[in-house]
PDB file of C-alpha atoms in Angstrom:
ATOM      1  CA  MET H   7       0.165   0.026  -0.023  1.00 47.00           C
ATOM      2  CA  LEU H   8       1.389   3.478  -1.074  1.00 46.00           C
ATOM      3  CA  PRO H   9       1.604   6.251   1.484  1.00 47.00           C
ATOM      4  CA  LEU H  10      -1.039   9.279   1.007  1.00 46.00           C
ATOM      5  CA  PRO H  11       0.509  12.631  -0.475  1.00 47.00           C
ATOM      6  CA  LEU H  12       1.041  15.117   2.292  1.00 45.00           C
ATOM      7  CA  ALA H  13      -1.412  17.443   1.057  1.00 43.00           C
ATOM      8  CA  THR H  14      -4.322  14.652   1.443  1.00 44.00           C
ATOM      9  CA  SER H  15      -3.059  13.948   4.918  1.00 42.00           C
ATOM     10  CA  LEU H  16      -3.110  17.487   5.786  1.00 41.00           C
ATOM     11  CA  GLU H  17      -6.647  17.994   4.354  1.00 44.00           C
ATOM     12  CA  ALA H  18      -7.955  14.778   6.235  1.00 41.00           C
ATOM     13  CA  SER H  19      -6.556  16.139   9.685  1.00 38.00           C
ATOM     14  CA  THR H  20      -8.111  19.427   8.953  1.00 41.00           C
ATOM     15  CA  THR H  21     -11.401  17.904   8.216  1.00 44.00           C
ATOM     16  CA  LEU H  22     -11.191  15.940  11.426  1.00 40.00           C
ATOM     17  CA  ASN H  23     -10.287  19.059  13.519  1.00 43.00           C
ATOM     18  CA  GLN H  24     -13.230  20.791  12.195  1.00 53.00           C
ATOM     19  CA  ALA H  25     -15.519  17.938  12.849  1.00 58.00           C
ATOM     20  CA  GLU H  26     -14.367  17.795  16.474  1.00 68.00           C
ATOM     21  CA  ASP H  27     -15.457  21.446  16.877  1.00 89.00           C
ATOM     22  CA  THR H  28     -18.969  20.874  15.787  1.00 92.00           C
ATOM     23  CA  ILE H  29     -22.051  20.321  17.967  1.00 94.00           C
ATOM     24  CA  THR H  30     -25.763  19.931  17.309  1.00 94.00           C
ATOM     25  CA  LEU H  31     -27.816  23.169  17.627  1.00 94.00           C
ATOM     26  CA  ALA H  32     -29.651  21.176  20.504  1.00 93.00           C
ATOM     27  CA  HIS H  33     -26.552  20.827  22.448  1.00 93.00           C
ATOM     28  CA  SER H  34     -25.645  24.830  22.139  1.00 93.00           C
ATOM     29  CA  ARG H  35     -25.577  27.293  25.017  1.00 93.00           C
ATOM     30  CA  THR H  36     -27.547  30.464  25.312  1.00 93.00           C
ATOM     31  CA  GLY H  37     -25.197  33.363  24.146  1.00 93.00           C
ATOM     32  CA  GLN H  38     -23.098  31.445  21.679  1.00 94.00           C
ATOM     33  CA  GLU H  39     -22.208  32.797  18.359  1.00 95.00           C
ATOM     34  CA  LEU H  40     -22.510  29.820  15.879  1.00 95.00           C
ATOM     35  CA  VAL H  41     -22.313  28.949  12.215  1.00 95.00           C
ATOM     36  CA  LEU H  42     -24.561  26.333  10.604  1.00 93.00           C
ATOM     37  CA  VAL H  43     -22.189  23.724   9.152  1.00 95.00           C
ATOM     38  CA  SER H  44     -24.660  21.118   7.731  1.00 94.00           C
ATOM     39  CA  VAL H  45     -28.172  19.882   8.005  1.00 93.00           C
ATOM     40  CA  LEU H  46     -28.899  16.100   8.564  1.00 93.00           C
ATOM     41  CA  GLY H  47     -32.238  16.228   7.184  1.00 88.00           C
ATOM     42  CA  GLY H  48     -33.638  15.941   3.815  1.00 90.00           C
ATOM     43  CA  LYS H  49     -34.176  18.392   0.976  1.00 92.00           C
ATOM     44  CA  ARG H  50     -37.606  19.638   2.310  1.00 93.00           C
ATOM     45  CA  MET H  51     -35.989  20.391   5.784  1.00 92.00           C
ATOM     46  CA  GLN H  52     -33.028  22.465   3.924  1.00 91.00           C
ATOM     47  CA  GLU H  53     -35.503  24.212   1.709  1.00 92.00           C
ATOM     48  CA  ARG H  54     -37.551  25.203   4.794  1.00 91.00           C
ATOM     49  CA  LEU H  55     -34.386  26.330   6.353  1.00 89.00           C
ATOM     50  CA  ILE H  56     -33.295  28.549   3.425  1.00 89.00           C
ATOM     51  CA  SER H  57     -36.906  30.063   3.192  1.00 90.00           C
ATOM     52  CA  MET H  58     -36.925  31.150   6.821  1.00 87.00           C
ATOM     53  CA  GLY H  59     -33.509  32.891   5.991  1.00 85.00           C
ATOM     54  CA  PHE H  60     -31.229  30.413   7.613  1.00 87.00           C
ATOM     55  CA  PRO H  61     -29.021  28.852   4.922  1.00 89.00           C
ATOM     56  CA  THR H  62     -25.861  26.703   5.455  1.00 90.00           C
ATOM     57  CA  GLY H  63     -23.052  29.003   6.378  1.00 91.00           C
ATOM     58  CA  CYS H  64     -24.991  31.568   8.076  1.00 90.00           C
ATOM     59  CA  SER H  65     -23.930  32.924  11.500  1.00 93.00           C
ATOM     60  CA  PHE H  66     -26.139  33.406  14.217  1.00 94.00           C
ATOM     61  CA  HIS H  67     -26.478  34.115  18.119  1.00 95.00           C
ATOM     62  CA  VAL H  68     -28.323  31.735  20.405  1.00 95.00           C
ATOM     63  CA  GLN H  69     -30.941  33.826  22.245  1.00 95.00           C
ATOM     64  CA  HIS H  70     -32.411  31.013  24.351  1.00 94.00           C
ATOM     65  CA  ASN H  71     -31.895  27.072  24.781  1.00 92.00           C
ATOM     66  CA  ASN H  72     -33.814  25.568  27.388  1.00 86.00           C
ATOM     67  CA  ARG H  73     -33.380  21.968  25.906  1.00 80.00           C
ATOM     68  CA  GLY H  74     -36.653  22.237  23.791  1.00 83.00           C
ATOM     69  CA  ALA H  75     -37.042  24.889  21.435  1.00 90.00           C
ATOM     70  CA  VAL H  76     -34.118  27.149  20.455  1.00 94.00           C
ATOM     71  CA  VAL H  77     -34.491  30.658  19.935  1.00 95.00           C
ATOM     72  CA  ILE H  78     -31.853  32.073  17.563  1.00 94.00           C
ATOM     73  CA  GLY H  79     -31.167  35.429  15.832  1.00 91.00           C
ATOM     74  CA  CYS H  80     -29.933  35.280  12.315  1.00 79.00           C
ATOM     75  CA  ALA H  81     -29.787  38.468   9.869  1.00 73.00           C
ATOM     76  CA  CYS H  82     -32.408  40.608  11.718  1.00 80.00           C
ATOM     77  CA  ASN H  83     -34.591  37.783  12.255  1.00 81.00           C
ATOM     78  CA  ARG H  84     -35.548  35.583  15.361  1.00 89.00           C
ATOM     79  CA  LEU H  85     -36.300  32.132  14.707  1.00 89.00           C
ATOM     80  CA  ALA H  86     -37.661  29.327  17.028  1.00 91.00           C
ATOM     81  CA  ILE H  87     -36.258  26.211  16.096  1.00 91.00           C
ATOM     82  CA  GLY H  88     -38.161  23.032  17.568  1.00 92.00           C
ATOM     83  CA  ALA H  89     -36.024  20.326  19.441  1.00 92.00           C
ATOM     84  CA  GLY H  90     -36.087  17.855  16.731  1.00 92.00           C
ATOM     85  CA  MET H  91     -34.978  20.239  13.911  1.00 93.00           C
ATOM     86  CA  ALA H  92     -32.364  21.512  16.380  1.00 93.00           C
ATOM     87  CA  ALA H  93     -30.953  18.057  16.816  1.00 94.00           C
ATOM     88  CA  LYS H  94     -30.527  17.791  13.136  1.00 95.00           C
ATOM     89  CA  LEU H  95     -28.485  20.982  12.649  1.00 94.00           C
ATOM     90  CA  ILE H  96     -24.717  20.726  12.819  1.00 96.00           C
ATOM     91  CA  VAL H  97     -23.041  24.079  14.055  1.00 96.00           C
ATOM     92  CA  ARG H  98     -19.582  25.111  15.084  1.00 96.00           C
ATOM     93  CA  PRO H  99     -18.642  28.159  17.199  1.00 95.00           C
ATOM     94  CA  VAL H 100     -17.476  31.264  15.152  1.00 91.00           C
ATOM     95  CA  ALA H 101     -13.850  31.568  15.247  1.00 74.00           C
TER      96      ALA H 101
END
């Protein structure tokens, strides 16, 4: 078996480090600044989020999280995300 080129190894470690920094929105804390990384839902869920002004890559502020609904502020909007949907949204802290 041939060793992987150095660039590929670095890319893999960078991806791994990014994955370690991610959490679900349901596990976020009130006051955190986050970025939406990905959606673990289907096409309809992704379309719904986009229609609410919450696309992948959007940065937002968690205004309230009581381990049920999560209230976030994104682009001059306040959105209430249910617990089920929040568990399917992968986020990372703003660096």
